[in-house]
């Protein structure tokens, strides 16, 4: 789980925590989860574990963010890099506005990293619409510019998900977050692998010799 923890998303922290609880409580004993947050830097709150109490404590530590800046591209790159060292199927659940402020990486570079990543599916939950609504929605030139910024950010999140076969959500209401996490969980559980099993065992045995 990669969570934006910045002052501009302060309104959503409790809802993000509650929805995250719903998700990790549904994990199975063989599932491992890590919790990372990002602002100017990436912070590992809990390394990969199947201990639900450890994950709960990590989420409870999110109280008051310090910075407003969000280096999304750098954080996602680091997360993908960490996942590349782990065998098996991996999933990144990215919750954030999609905004990037001072990342060292450009959009083109993070897209190339996403494209090159194998066995990692990205699910994104965009908080931009929720934040914009809480701030009053439309209202003048400043609001229009802000809405354009968030639309661009949402498109970036959708692209990350689409490139890896994941799903992207842009909930308009805070109460929709549990349903979003349920949809992600269902998608993960419904993954399947196509295999081929020959029906002619004699041919297979002859070929083996």
mmCIF file of N, CA, C and O in Angstrom, residues 87-163:
data_model
loop_
_atom_site.group_PDB
_atom_site.id
_atom_site.type_symbol
_atom_site.label_atom_id
_atom_site.label_comp_id
_atom_site.label_asym_id
_atom_site.label_seq_id
_atom_site.Cartn_x
_atom_site.Cartn_y
_atom_site.Cartn_z
ATOM 1 N N UNK A 87 9.737 -12.282 -5.462
ATOM 2 C CA UNK A 87 9.190 -13.231 -6.412
ATOM 3 C C UNK A 87 7.672 -13.302 -6.283
ATOM 4 O O UNK A 87 7.097 -12.960 -5.255
ATOM 5 N N UNK A 88 7.051 -13.748 -7.363
ATOM 6 C CA UNK A 88 5.609 -13.937 -7.338
ATOM 7 C C UNK A 88 4.848 -12.711 -7.810
ATOM 8 O O UNK A 88 5.416 -11.728 -8.282
ATOM 9 N N UNK A 89 3.549 -12.801 -7.663
ATOM 10 C CA UNK A 89 2.658 -11.729 -8.115
ATOM 11 C C UNK A 89 2.600 -10.633 -7.068
ATOM 12 O O UNK A 89 2.449 -10.903 -5.870
ATOM 13 N N UNK A 90 2.747 -9.368 -7.500
ATOM 14 C CA UNK A 90 2.715 -8.227 -6.582
ATOM 15 C C UNK A 90 1.643 -7.235 -7.019
ATOM 16 O O UNK A 90 1.325 -7.130 -8.199
ATOM 17 N N UNK A 91 1.120 -6.516 -6.019
ATOM 18 C CA UNK A 91 0.109 -5.493 -6.276
ATOM 19 C C UNK A 91 0.471 -4.230 -5.513
ATOM 20 O O UNK A 91 0.891 -4.292 -4.354
ATOM 21 N N UNK A 92 0.311 -3.107 -6.172
ATOM 22 C CA UNK A 92 0.503 -1.810 -5.513
ATOM 23 C C UNK A 92 -0.850 -1.116 -5.473
ATOM 24 O O UNK A 92 -1.499 -0.925 -6.508
ATOM 25 N N UNK A 93 -1.276 -0.755 -4.276
ATOM 26 C CA UNK A 93 -2.507 0.020 -4.114
ATOM 27 C C UNK A 93 -2.079 1.440 -3.777
ATOM 28 O O UNK A 93 -1.598 1.713 -2.677
ATOM 29 N N UNK A 94 -2.215 2.308 -4.737
ATOM 30 C CA UNK A 94 -1.768 3.696 -4.614
ATOM 31 C C UNK A 94 -2.963 4.590 -4.320
ATOM 32 O O UNK A 94 -3.896 4.670 -5.115
ATOM 33 N N UNK A 95 -2.930 5.255 -3.168
ATOM 34 C CA UNK A 95 -4.001 6.174 -2.789
ATOM 35 C C UNK A 95 -3.415 7.572 -2.711
ATOM 36 O O UNK A 95 -2.514 7.843 -1.908
ATOM 37 N N UNK A 96 -3.897 8.463 -3.556
ATOM 38 C CA UNK A 96 -3.373 9.822 -3.547
ATOM 39 C C UNK A 96 -4.076 10.702 -4.555
ATOM 40 O O UNK A 96 -4.924 10.243 -5.333
ATOM 41 N N UNK A 97 -3.702 11.948 -4.540
ATOM 42 C CA UNK A 97 -4.311 12.918 -5.457
ATOM 43 C C UNK A 97 -3.783 12.775 -6.873
ATOM 44 O O UNK A 97 -4.409 13.238 -7.826
ATOM 45 N N UNK A 98 -2.615 12.126 -7.020
ATOM 46 C CA UNK A 98 -1.991 12.022 -8.337
ATOM 47 C C UNK A 98 -1.091 13.189 -8.671
ATOM 48 O O UNK A 98 -0.433 13.203 -9.709
ATOM 49 N N UNK A 99 -1.023 14.166 -7.777
ATOM 50 C CA UNK A 99 -0.184 15.353 -8.003
ATOM 51 C C UNK A 99 1.276 15.025 -7.718
ATOM 52 O O UNK A 99 1.592 14.239 -6.827
ATOM 53 N N UNK A 100 2.156 15.643 -8.486
ATOM 54 C CA UNK A 100 3.589 15.527 -8.237
ATOM 55 C C UNK A 100 4.180 16.927 -8.249
ATOM 56 O O UNK A 100 3.872 17.730 -9.127
ATOM 57 N N UNK A 101 5.039 17.201 -7.266
ATOM 58 C CA UNK A 101 5.583 18.556 -7.159
ATOM 59 C C UNK A 101 7.062 18.639 -7.486
ATOM 60 O O UNK A 101 7.451 19.318 -8.436
ATOM 61 N N UNK A 102 7.904 17.925 -6.732
ATOM 62 C CA UNK A 102 9.352 18.105 -6.888
ATOM 63 C C UNK A 102 10.099 16.810 -7.158
ATOM 64 O O UNK A 102 11.274 16.689 -6.796
ATOM 65 N N UNK A 103 9.469 15.832 -7.763
ATOM 66 C CA UNK A 103 10.167 14.581 -8.033
ATOM 67 C C UNK A 103 11.365 14.795 -8.948
ATOM 68 O O UNK A 103 11.348 15.647 -9.848
ATOM 69 N N UNK A 104 12.399 14.002 -8.704
ATOM 70 C CA UNK A 104 13.572 14.046 -9.580
ATOM 71 C C UNK A 104 13.249 13.424 -10.934
ATOM 72 O O UNK A 104 13.832 13.794 -11.953
ATOM 73 N N UNK A 105 12.329 12.487 -10.933
ATOM 74 C CA UNK A 105 11.944 11.810 -12.162
ATOM 75 C C UNK A 105 10.882 12.597 -12.924
ATOM 76 O O UNK A 105 10.041 13.266 -12.323
ATOM 77 N N UNK A 106 10.919 12.481 -14.238
ATOM 78 C CA UNK A 106 9.883 13.081 -15.078
ATOM 79 C C UNK A 106 8.774 12.057 -15.308
ATOM 80 O O UNK A 106 8.927 10.861 -15.002
ATOM 81 N N UNK A 107 7.666 12.521 -15.842
ATOM 82 C CA UNK A 107 6.548 11.622 -16.127
ATOM 83 C C UNK A 107 6.966 10.536 -17.113
ATOM 84 O O UNK A 107 6.606 9.369 -16.950
ATOM 85 N N UNK A 108 7.744 10.899 -18.140
ATOM 86 C CA UNK A 108 8.176 9.915 -19.127
ATOM 87 C C UNK A 108 8.987 8.800 -18.481
ATOM 88 O O UNK A 108 8.844 7.622 -18.839
ATOM 89 N N UNK A 109 9.838 9.156 -17.522
ATOM 90 C CA UNK A 109 10.693 8.149 -16.892
ATOM 91 C C UNK A 109 9.891 7.205 -15.993
ATOM 92 O O UNK A 109 10.150 6.001 -15.955
ATOM 93 N N UNK A 110 8.921 7.744 -15.270
ATOM 94 C CA UNK A 110 8.142 6.860 -14.412
ATOM 95 C C UNK A 110 7.225 5.978 -15.262
ATOM 96 O O UNK A 110 6.995 4.804 -14.927
ATOM 97 N N UNK A 111 6.740 6.481 -16.383
ATOM 98 C CA UNK A 111 5.924 5.653 -17.269
ATOM 99 C C UNK A 111 6.750 4.510 -17.849
ATOM 100 O O UNK A 111 6.264 3.382 -17.994
ATOM 101 N N UNK A 112 8.017 4.796 -18.175
ATOM 102 C CA UNK A 112 8.904 3.747 -18.686
ATOM 103 C C UNK A 112 9.150 2.692 -17.617
ATOM 104 O O UNK A 112 9.200 1.487 -17.909
ATOM 105 N N UNK A 113 9.290 3.126 -16.360
ATOM 106 C CA UNK A 113 9.486 2.193 -15.254
ATOM 107 C C UNK A 113 8.253 1.320 -15.061
ATOM 108 O O UNK A 113 8.362 0.104 -14.850
ATOM 109 N N UNK A 114 7.086 1.935 -15.108
ATOM 110 C CA UNK A 114 5.836 1.192 -14.964
ATOM 111 C C UNK A 114 5.701 0.158 -16.084
ATOM 112 O O UNK A 114 5.348 -1.000 -15.845
ATOM 113 N N UNK A 115 5.999 0.569 -17.300
ATOM 114 C CA UNK A 115 5.881 -0.322 -18.452
ATOM 115 C C UNK A 115 6.833 -1.503 -18.338
ATOM 116 O O UNK A 115 6.496 -2.627 -18.740
ATOM 117 N N UNK A 116 8.021 -1.274 -17.784
ATOM 118 C CA UNK A 116 9.034 -2.329 -17.692
ATOM 119 C C UNK A 116 8.812 -3.265 -16.511
ATOM 120 O O UNK A 116 9.438 -4.330 -16.442
ATOM 121 N N UNK A 117 7.944 -2.888 -15.597
ATOM 122 C CA UNK A 117 7.728 -3.698 -14.400
ATOM 123 C C UNK A 117 6.943 -4.961 -14.748
ATOM 124 O O UNK A 117 5.947 -4.916 -15.470
ATOM 125 N N UNK A 118 7.405 -6.085 -14.226
ATOM 126 C CA UNK A 118 6.774 -7.360 -14.506
ATOM 127 C C UNK A 118 6.122 -7.922 -13.244
ATOM 128 O O UNK A 118 6.631 -7.750 -12.139
ATOM 129 N N UNK A 119 4.993 -8.599 -13.441
ATOM 130 C CA UNK A 119 4.283 -9.258 -12.338
ATOM 131 C C UNK A 119 3.856 -8.293 -11.244
ATOM 132 O O UNK A 119 3.714 -8.671 -10.088
ATOM 133 N N UNK A 120 3.682 -7.025 -11.592
ATOM 134 C CA UNK A 120 3.219 -6.028 -10.624
ATOM 135 C C UNK A 120 2.029 -5.280 -11.205
ATOM 136 O O UNK A 120 2.143 -4.655 -12.261
ATOM 137 N N UNK A 121 0.911 -5.379 -10.530
ATOM 138 C CA UNK A 121 -0.305 -4.693 -10.966
ATOM 139 C C UNK A 121 -0.559 -3.508 -10.051
ATOM 140 O O UNK A 121 -0.452 -3.628 -8.834
ATOM 141 N N UNK A 122 -0.885 -2.379 -10.646
ATOM 142 C CA UNK A 122 -1.123 -1.160 -9.881
ATOM 143 C C UNK A 122 -2.616 -0.843 -9.864
ATOM 144 O O UNK A 122 -3.268 -0.788 -10.909
ATOM 145 N N UNK A 123 -3.154 -0.657 -8.676
ATOM 146 C CA UNK A 123 -4.505 -0.148 -8.495
ATOM 147 C C UNK A 123 -4.391 1.258 -7.919
ATOM 148 O O UNK A 123 -3.612 1.484 -6.981
ATOM 149 N N UNK A 124 -5.127 2.192 -8.472
ATOM 150 C CA UNK A 124 -5.041 3.571 -7.989
ATOM 151 C C UNK A 124 -6.400 4.056 -7.500
ATOM 152 O O UNK A 124 -7.439 3.746 -8.090
ATOM 153 N N UNK A 125 -6.365 4.795 -6.402
ATOM 154 C CA UNK A 125 -7.563 5.429 -5.858
ATOM 155 C C UNK A 125 -7.267 6.925 -5.796
ATOM 156 O O UNK A 125 -6.484 7.390 -4.960
ATOM 157 N N UNK A 126 -7.854 7.674 -6.697
ATOM 158 C CA UNK A 126 -7.604 9.100 -6.774
ATOM 159 C C UNK A 126 -8.438 9.872 -5.767
ATOM 160 O O UNK A 126 -9.663 9.721 -5.716
ATOM 161 N N UNK A 127 -7.776 10.685 -4.971
ATOM 162 C CA UNK A 127 -8.480 11.479 -3.952
ATOM 163 C C UNK A 127 -8.719 12.916 -4.408
ATOM 164 O O UNK A 127 -9.261 13.708 -3.649
ATOM 165 N N UNK A 128 -8.307 13.233 -5.613
ATOM 166 C CA UNK A 128 -8.412 14.613 -6.077
ATOM 167 C C UNK A 128 -9.814 15.165 -6.077
ATOM 168 O O UNK A 128 -10.069 16.295 -5.647
ATOM 169 N N UNK A 129 -10.781 14.369 -6.542
ATOM 170 C CA UNK A 129 -12.166 14.836 -6.591
ATOM 171 C C UNK A 129 -12.708 15.081 -5.188
ATOM 172 O O UNK A 129 -13.431 16.055 -4.942
ATOM 173 N N UNK A 130 -12.357 14.215 -4.256
ATOM 174 C CA UNK A 130 -12.815 14.376 -2.874
ATOM 175 C C UNK A 130 -12.233 15.631 -2.244
ATOM 176 O O UNK A 130 -12.935 16.396 -1.584
ATOM 177 N N UNK A 131 -10.933 15.835 -2.450
ATOM 178 C CA UNK A 131 -10.277 17.015 -1.879
ATOM 179 C C UNK A 131 -10.865 18.285 -2.471
ATOM 180 O O UNK A 131 -11.148 19.262 -1.773
ATOM 181 N N UNK A 132 -11.077 18.282 -3.782
ATOM 182 C CA UNK A 132 -11.616 19.461 -4.453
ATOM 183 C C UNK A 132 -13.020 19.777 -3.944
ATOM 184 O O UNK A 132 -13.387 20.941 -3.747
ATOM 185 N N UNK A 133 -13.809 18.733 -3.712
ATOM 186 C CA UNK A 133 -15.171 18.930 -3.215
ATOM 187 C C UNK A 133 -15.145 19.510 -1.805
ATOM 188 O O UNK A 133 -15.922 20.400 -1.460
ATOM 189 N N UNK A 134 -14.233 19.019 -0.977
ATOM 190 C CA UNK A 134 -14.140 19.509 0.397
ATOM 191 C C UNK A 134 -13.682 20.969 0.453
ATOM 192 O O UNK A 134 -13.996 21.687 1.394
ATOM 193 N N UNK A 135 -12.957 21.378 -0.571
ATOM 194 C CA UNK A 135 -12.479 22.757 -0.613
ATOM 195 C C UNK A 135 -13.469 23.714 -1.247
ATOM 196 O O UNK A 135 -13.186 24.887 -1.427
ATOM 197 N N UNK A 136 -14.622 23.182 -1.623
ATOM 198 C CA UNK A 136 -15.649 24.073 -2.129
ATOM 199 C C UNK A 136 -15.976 23.947 -3.582
ATOM 200 O O UNK A 136 -16.802 24.675 -4.115
ATOM 201 N N UNK A 137 -15.298 23.020 -4.303
ATOM 202 C CA UNK A 137 -15.602 22.822 -5.712
ATOM 203 C C UNK A 137 -15.259 24.032 -6.544
ATOM 204 O O UNK A 137 -14.325 24.769 -6.279
ATOM 205 N N UNK A 138 -16.039 24.264 -7.568
ATOM 206 C CA UNK A 138 -15.771 25.357 -8.486
ATOM 207 C C UNK A 138 -16.063 26.697 -7.838
ATOM 208 O O UNK A 138 -16.850 26.816 -6.931
ATOM 209 N N UNK A 139 -15.398 27.721 -8.369
ATOM 210 C CA UNK A 139 -15.616 29.050 -7.839
ATOM 211 C C UNK A 139 -14.532 30.014 -8.235
ATOM 212 O O UNK A 139 -13.660 30.352 -7.433
ATOM 213 N N UNK A 140 -14.539 30.434 -9.486
ATOM 214 C CA UNK A 140 -13.552 31.412 -9.915
ATOM 215 C C UNK A 140 -12.391 30.783 -10.659
ATOM 216 O O UNK A 140 -12.289 29.576 -10.820
ATOM 217 N N UNK A 141 -11.497 31.681 -11.153
ATOM 218 C CA UNK A 141 -10.366 31.247 -11.956
ATOM 219 C C UNK A 141 -9.455 30.308 -11.188
ATOM 220 O O UNK A 141 -8.980 29.306 -11.701
ATOM 221 N N UNK A 142 -9.180 30.629 -9.905
ATOM 222 C CA UNK A 142 -8.301 29.788 -9.098
ATOM 223 C C UNK A 142 -8.830 28.381 -8.980
ATOM 224 O O UNK A 142 -8.087 27.408 -9.090
ATOM 225 N N UNK A 143 -10.128 28.263 -8.777
ATOM 226 C CA UNK A 143 -10.735 26.941 -8.662
ATOM 227 C C UNK A 143 -10.652 26.196 -9.985
ATOM 228 O O UNK A 143 -10.419 24.986 -10.010
ATOM 229 N N UNK A 144 -10.837 26.903 -11.105
ATOM 230 C CA UNK A 144 -10.779 26.257 -12.415
ATOM 231 C C UNK A 144 -9.388 25.694 -12.686
ATOM 232 O O UNK A 144 -9.232 24.580 -13.195
ATOM 233 N N UNK A 145 -8.357 26.458 -12.354
ATOM 234 C CA UNK A 145 -6.980 25.987 -12.534
ATOM 235 C C UNK A 145 -6.723 24.768 -11.663
ATOM 236 O O UNK A 145 -6.108 23.799 -12.097
ATOM 237 N N UNK A 146 -7.215 24.815 -10.427
ATOM 238 C CA UNK A 146 -7.030 23.699 -9.516
ATOM 239 C C UNK A 146 -7.720 22.445 -10.058
ATOM 240 O O UNK A 146 -7.177 21.338 -9.991
ATOM 241 N N UNK A 147 -8.906 22.611 -10.619
ATOM 242 C CA UNK A 147 -9.622 21.468 -11.162
ATOM 243 C C UNK A 147 -8.878 20.867 -12.354
ATOM 244 O O UNK A 147 -8.822 19.640 -12.511
ATOM 245 N N UNK A 148 -8.262 21.716 -13.189
ATOM 246 C CA UNK A 148 -7.477 21.218 -14.313
ATOM 247 C C UNK A 148 -6.267 20.429 -13.823
ATOM 248 O O UNK A 148 -5.910 19.402 -14.391
ATOM 249 N N UNK A 149 -5.636 20.915 -12.764
ATOM 250 C CA UNK A 149 -4.501 20.199 -12.173
ATOM 251 C C UNK A 149 -4.919 18.814 -11.706
ATOM 252 O O UNK A 149 -4.218 17.828 -11.929
ATOM 253 N N UNK A 150 -6.076 18.758 -11.048
ATOM 254 C CA UNK A 150 -6.528 17.471 -10.542
ATOM 255 C C UNK A 150 -6.957 16.541 -11.664
ATOM 256 O O UNK A 150 -6.767 15.325 -11.579
ATOM 257 N N UNK A 151 -7.519 17.073 -12.735
ATOM 258 C CA UNK A 151 -7.883 16.240 -13.877
ATOM 259 C C UNK A 151 -6.639 15.619 -14.502
ATOM 260 O O UNK A 151 -6.634 14.435 -14.858
ATOM 261 N N UNK A 152 -5.583 16.403 -14.624
ATOM 262 C CA UNK A 152 -4.331 15.880 -15.147
ATOM 263 C C UNK A 152 -3.774 14.803 -14.216
ATOM 264 O O UNK A 152 -3.289 13.758 -14.662
ATOM 265 N N UNK A 153 -3.860 15.060 -12.920
ATOM 266 C CA UNK A 153 -3.363 14.097 -11.940
ATOM 267 C C UNK A 153 -4.156 12.793 -12.014
ATOM 268 O O UNK A 153 -3.584 11.695 -11.942
ATOM 269 N N UNK A 154 -5.476 12.890 -12.159
ATOM 270 C CA UNK A 154 -6.306 11.690 -12.263
ATOM 271 C C UNK A 154 -5.952 10.890 -13.508
ATOM 272 O O UNK A 154 -5.930 9.652 -13.478
ATOM 273 N N UNK A 155 -5.670 11.583 -14.611
ATOM 274 C CA UNK A 155 -5.292 10.895 -15.842
ATOM 275 C C UNK A 155 -3.990 10.122 -15.658
ATOM 276 O O UNK A 155 -3.814 9.025 -16.214
ATOM 277 N N UNK A 156 -3.064 10.694 -14.892
ATOM 278 C CA UNK A 156 -1.805 10.005 -14.621
ATOM 279 C C UNK A 156 -2.055 8.722 -13.829
ATOM 280 O O UNK A 156 -1.486 7.671 -14.129
ATOM 281 N N UNK A 157 -2.916 8.811 -12.824
ATOM 282 C CA UNK A 157 -3.231 7.625 -12.030
ATOM 283 C C UNK A 157 -3.891 6.545 -12.888
ATOM 284 O O UNK A 157 -3.583 5.355 -12.763
ATOM 285 N N UNK A 158 -4.796 6.956 -13.759
ATOM 286 C CA UNK A 158 -5.471 5.998 -14.638
ATOM 287 C C UNK A 158 -4.474 5.319 -15.564
ATOM 288 O O UNK A 158 -4.583 4.121 -15.850
ATOM 289 N N UNK A 159 -3.480 6.087 -16.025
ATOM 290 C CA UNK A 159 -2.472 5.532 -16.922
ATOM 291 C C UNK A 159 -1.623 4.492 -16.211
ATOM 292 O O UNK A 159 -1.338 3.425 -16.763
ATOM 293 N N UNK A 160 -1.215 4.772 -14.979
ATOM 294 C CA UNK A 160 -0.417 3.811 -14.205
ATOM 295 C C UNK A 160 -1.158 2.481 -14.082
ATOM 296 O O UNK A 160 -0.572 1.405 -14.250
ATOM 297 N N UNK A 161 -2.444 2.566 -13.767
ATOM 298 C CA UNK A 161 -3.237 1.351 -13.595
ATOM 299 C C UNK A 161 -3.422 0.615 -14.917
ATOM 300 O O UNK A 161 -3.251 -0.607 -14.993
ATOM 301 N N UNK A 162 -3.768 1.357 -15.959
ATOM 302 C CA UNK A 162 -4.053 0.735 -17.255
ATOM 303 C C UNK A 162 -2.826 0.027 -17.825
ATOM 304 O O UNK A 162 -2.939 -1.050 -18.433
ATOM 305 N N UNK A 163 -1.650 0.587 -17.628
ATOM 306 C CA UNK A 163 -0.427 0.007 -18.185
ATOM 307 C C UNK A 163 -0.067 -1.322 -17.535
ATOM 308 O O UNK A 163 0.694 -2.109 -18.099
#
